[in-house]
mmCIF file of C-alpha atoms in Angstrom:
data_model
loop_
_atom_site.group_PDB
_atom_site.id
_atom_site.type_symbol
_atom_site.label_atom_id
_atom_site.label_comp_id
_atom_site.label_asym_id
_atom_site.label_seq_id
_atom_site.Cartn_x
_atom_site.Cartn_y
_atom_site.Cartn_z
ATOM 1 C CA UNK A 26 -29.925 -38.318 -48.154
ATOM 2 C CA UNK A 27 -30.577 -39.955 -44.828
ATOM 3 C CA UNK A 28 -28.056 -37.558 -43.161
ATOM 4 C CA UNK A 29 -29.616 -34.394 -44.549
ATOM 5 C CA UNK A 30 -31.445 -33.934 -41.246
ATOM 6 C CA UNK A 31 -28.061 -33.473 -39.501
ATOM 7 C CA UNK A 32 -27.041 -30.627 -41.816
ATOM 8 C CA UNK A 33 -28.699 -27.800 -39.828
ATOM 9 C CA UNK A 34 -27.034 -29.026 -36.629
ATOM 10 C CA UNK A 35 -23.633 -29.245 -38.344
ATOM 11 C CA UNK A 36 -23.997 -25.749 -39.816
ATOM 12 C CA UNK A 37 -25.075 -24.352 -36.447
ATOM 13 C CA UNK A 38 -22.121 -26.043 -34.715
ATOM 14 C CA UNK A 39 -19.680 -24.682 -37.338
ATOM 15 C CA UNK A 40 -21.035 -21.156 -36.873
ATOM 16 C CA UNK A 41 -20.769 -21.476 -33.077
ATOM 17 C CA UNK A 42 -17.187 -22.727 -33.402
ATOM 18 C CA UNK A 43 -16.317 -19.790 -35.648
ATOM 19 C CA UNK A 44 -17.863 -17.322 -33.203
ATOM 20 C CA UNK A 45 -15.940 -18.885 -30.298
ATOM 21 C CA UNK A 46 -12.656 -18.672 -32.255
ATOM 22 C CA UNK A 47 -13.287 -14.997 -33.012
ATOM 23 C CA UNK A 48 -14.062 -14.267 -29.352
ATOM 24 C CA UNK A 49 -10.929 -16.139 -28.253
ATOM 25 C CA UNK A 50 -8.795 -14.232 -30.770
ATOM 26 C CA UNK A 51 -10.197 -10.886 -29.544
ATOM 27 C CA UNK A 52 -9.589 -11.879 -25.914
ATOM 28 C CA UNK A 53 -6.012 -12.940 -26.676
ATOM 29 C CA UNK A 54 -5.358 -9.678 -28.521
ATOM 30 C CA UNK A 55 -6.747 -7.655 -25.598
ATOM 31 C CA UNK A 56 -4.665 -9.698 -23.153
ATOM 32 C CA UNK A 57 -1.490 -8.991 -25.149
ATOM 33 C CA UNK A 58 -2.364 -5.277 -25.221
ATOM 34 C CA UNK A 59 -3.044 -5.280 -21.472
ATOM 35 C CA UNK A 60 0.207 -7.112 -20.740
ATOM 36 C CA UNK A 61 2.137 -4.594 -22.844
ATOM 37 C CA UNK A 62 0.565 -1.698 -20.909
ATOM 38 C CA UNK A 63 1.385 -3.393 -17.610
ATOM 39 C CA UNK A 64 5.004 -4.044 -18.649
ATOM 40 C CA UNK A 65 5.372 -0.405 -19.723
ATOM 41 C CA UNK A 66 3.987 0.780 -16.397
ATOM 42 C CA UNK A 67 5.906 -1.686 -14.244
ATOM 43 C CA UNK A 68 9.125 -0.920 -16.089
ATOM 44 C CA UNK A 69 8.683 2.836 -15.627
ATOM 45 C CA UNK A 70 12.037 4.249 -14.553
ATOM 46 C CA UNK A 71 10.742 7.505 -13.043
ATOM 47 C CA UNK A 72 8.119 6.348 -10.563
ATOM 48 C CA UNK A 73 8.183 3.600 -7.995
ATOM 49 C CA UNK A 74 5.152 1.398 -8.430
ATOM 50 C CA UNK A 75 4.003 -1.309 -6.063
ATOM 51 C CA UNK A 76 1.046 -3.563 -5.456
ATOM 52 C CA UNK A 77 0.136 -4.141 -1.824
ATOM 53 C CA UNK A 78 -2.101 -6.592 -0.054
ATOM 54 C CA UNK A 79 -4.934 -5.512 2.203
ATOM 55 C CA UNK A 80 -2.487 -5.436 5.122
ATOM 56 C CA UNK A 81 -0.142 -3.021 3.318
ATOM 57 C CA UNK A 82 2.610 -5.557 2.663
ATOM 58 C CA UNK A 83 4.280 -5.430 -0.757
ATOM 59 C CA UNK A 84 3.163 -8.046 -3.282
ATOM 60 C CA UNK A 85 4.953 -6.613 -6.325
ATOM 61 C CA UNK A 86 7.355 -3.719 -6.945
ATOM 62 C CA UNK A 87 8.985 -2.280 -10.044
ATOM 63 C CA UNK A 88 12.694 -1.651 -10.594
ATOM 64 C CA UNK A 89 12.367 2.087 -9.923
ATOM 65 C CA UNK A 90 10.934 1.424 -6.445
ATOM 66 C CA UNK A 91 13.838 -0.919 -5.664
ATOM 67 C CA UNK A 92 16.409 1.696 -6.731
ATOM 68 C CA UNK A 93 14.542 4.565 -5.082
ATOM 69 C CA UNK A 94 14.684 2.812 -1.710
ATOM 70 C CA UNK A 95 18.274 1.617 -2.157
ATOM 71 C CA UNK A 96 17.708 -2.134 -2.176
ATOM 72 C CA UNK A 97 19.649 -4.705 -4.161
ATOM 73 C CA UNK A 98 16.794 -6.972 -5.161
ATOM 74 C CA UNK A 99 13.062 -7.214 -5.497
ATOM 75 C CA UNK A 100 12.937 -10.061 -2.966
ATOM 76 C CA UNK A 101 14.683 -7.935 -0.344
ATOM 77 C CA UNK A 102 12.148 -5.121 -0.764
ATOM 78 C CA UNK A 103 9.146 -7.463 -0.921
ATOM 79 C CA UNK A 104 9.990 -8.619 2.611
ATOM 80 C CA UNK A 105 9.218 -5.105 3.923
ATOM 81 C CA UNK A 106 5.885 -3.467 4.602
ATOM 82 C CA UNK A 107 6.604 0.216 4.021
ATOM 83 C CA UNK A 108 2.989 0.983 3.150
ATOM 84 C CA UNK A 109 1.454 -0.885 6.108
ATOM 85 C CA UNK A 110 1.160 2.138 8.423
ATOM 86 C CA UNK A 111 -0.531 4.158 5.662
ATOM 87 C CA UNK A 112 -2.951 1.376 4.688
ATOM 88 C CA UNK A 113 -3.869 0.667 8.324
ATOM 89 C CA UNK A 114 -4.539 4.363 9.123
ATOM 90 C CA UNK A 115 -8.028 4.930 7.702
ATOM 91 C CA UNK A 116 -7.534 8.702 7.269
ATOM 92 C CA UNK A 117 -4.245 8.310 5.390
ATOM 93 C CA UNK A 118 -5.640 5.385 3.395
ATOM 94 C CA UNK A 119 -8.647 7.459 2.311
ATOM 95 C CA UNK A 120 -6.369 10.318 1.271
ATOM 96 C CA UNK A 121 -3.949 8.018 -0.549
ATOM 97 C CA UNK A 122 -6.671 6.149 -2.390
ATOM 98 C CA UNK A 123 -8.836 9.217 -3.114
ATOM 99 C CA UNK A 124 -11.846 7.896 -1.234
ATOM 100 C CA UNK A 125 -12.997 11.236 0.106
ATOM 101 C CA UNK A 126 -15.802 11.331 -2.436
ATOM 102 C CA UNK A 127 -16.222 11.048 -6.144
ATOM 103 C CA UNK A 128 -16.553 14.802 -6.686
ATOM 104 C CA UNK A 129 -13.765 15.990 -4.400
ATOM 105 C CA UNK A 130 -10.160 16.560 -5.436
ATOM 106 C CA UNK A 131 -7.674 14.863 -3.117
ATOM 107 C CA UNK A 132 -3.988 15.732 -3.155
ATOM 108 C CA UNK A 133 -1.457 12.906 -3.086
ATOM 109 C CA UNK A 134 -0.039 12.178 0.326
ATOM 110 C CA UNK A 135 3.584 13.115 1.075
ATOM 111 C CA UNK A 136 5.551 11.094 3.592
ATOM 112 C CA UNK A 137 9.123 10.303 4.515
ATOM 113 C CA UNK A 138 10.480 6.820 3.933
ATOM 114 C CA UNK A 139 13.772 5.550 5.208
ATOM 115 C CA UNK A 140 16.055 4.085 2.552
ATOM 116 C CA UNK A 141 18.101 0.967 3.185
ATOM 117 C CA UNK A 142 21.154 3.196 3.842
ATOM 118 C CA UNK A 143 19.103 5.083 6.510
ATOM 119 C CA UNK A 144 18.865 8.241 4.361
ATOM 120 C CA UNK A 145 15.480 9.952 4.474
ATOM 121 C CA UNK A 146 13.529 10.003 1.236
ATOM 122 C CA UNK A 147 10.555 12.312 0.769
ATOM 123 C CA UNK A 148 7.947 10.704 -1.484
ATOM 124 C CA UNK A 149 4.619 11.742 -2.916
ATOM 125 C CA UNK A 150 2.228 8.793 -2.976
ATOM 126 C CA UNK A 151 -0.955 8.248 -4.909
ATOM 127 C CA UNK A 152 -2.874 5.040 -5.265
ATOM 128 C CA UNK A 153 -5.991 3.145 -6.096
ATOM 129 C CA UNK A 154 -7.908 0.119 -4.927
ATOM 130 C CA UNK A 155 -7.595 -3.132 -6.871
ATOM 131 C CA UNK A 156 -10.862 -5.052 -7.097
ATOM 132 C CA UNK A 157 -11.571 -8.654 -8.058
ATOM 133 C CA UNK A 158 -13.960 -9.510 -10.897
ATOM 134 C CA UNK A 159 -16.652 -9.760 -8.222
ATOM 135 C CA UNK A 160 -15.887 -6.155 -7.148
ATOM 136 C CA UNK A 161 -14.322 -7.252 -3.868
ATOM 137 C CA UNK A 162 -11.298 -5.376 -2.531
ATOM 138 C CA UNK A 163 -8.172 -7.367 -3.363
ATOM 139 C CA UNK A 164 -5.401 -4.889 -2.564
ATOM 140 C CA UNK A 165 -3.895 -1.570 -3.591
ATOM 141 C CA UNK A 166 -1.624 -0.132 -6.258
ATOM 142 C CA UNK A 167 0.595 2.719 -5.104
ATOM 143 C CA UNK A 168 2.777 5.059 -7.154
ATOM 144 C CA UNK A 169 5.689 6.778 -5.386
ATOM 145 C CA UNK A 170 7.491 9.838 -6.717
ATOM 146 C CA UNK A 171 10.762 10.903 -5.100
ATOM 147 C CA UNK A 172 10.345 14.594 -4.249
ATOM 148 C CA UNK A 173 13.378 14.854 -1.942
ATOM 149 C CA UNK A 174 15.366 17.095 -4.294
ATOM 150 C CA UNK A 175 12.359 19.322 -4.985
ATOM 151 C CA UNK A 176 11.794 19.877 -1.264
ATOM 152 C CA UNK A 177 15.492 20.634 -0.701
ATOM 153 C CA UNK A 178 15.446 23.199 -3.510
ATOM 154 C CA UNK A 179 12.303 24.805 -2.099
ATOM 155 C CA UNK A 180 13.985 25.217 1.305
ATOM 156 C CA UNK A 181 17.202 26.553 -0.292
ATOM 157 C CA UNK A 182 15.282 29.113 -2.360
ATOM 158 C CA UNK A 183 13.201 30.194 0.634
ATOM 159 C CA UNK A 184 16.354 30.845 2.696
ATOM 160 C CA UNK A 185 18.143 32.792 -0.045
ATOM 161 C CA UNK A 186 18.171 36.606 0.315
ATOM 162 C CA UNK A 187 16.112 38.478 -2.256
ATOM 163 C CA UNK A 188 17.909 39.422 -5.488
ATOM 164 C CA UNK A 189 18.962 43.060 -5.922
ATOM 165 C CA UNK A 190 17.620 44.649 -9.062
#
């Protein structure tokens, strides 16, 4: 009977513990879901995806980006800074990251990149800013689509004589 006064505190503590466990379980479930989405995106075989620092240097690249640019390993490609000139040019950076205004439609930027074997690759780039939890700019995520073949076909079709009907 002398401990009956501690009962409300014990019940309150048990309820708090239960609430914390439920919050932790929800957070873990959301983290697993987020990691699965990231793995699916990073493992995308069609588009090159990279994360760049504020200076434009690569921080992370997916397998498609490595193959697209003709490199043997992730480490070899990470040593390059193929996005640096775009990130440092404020006009190109604004176009790439769609910063021209919330209501305006901005087309992806198309550039030429040189592959490891010195072949020219035409790529269409789009991107977004990556912010910290405090809404400070941390870096950029860029998606690259190889449009070399499409551009070659466009030129071939434009140079072809009209069909006779």
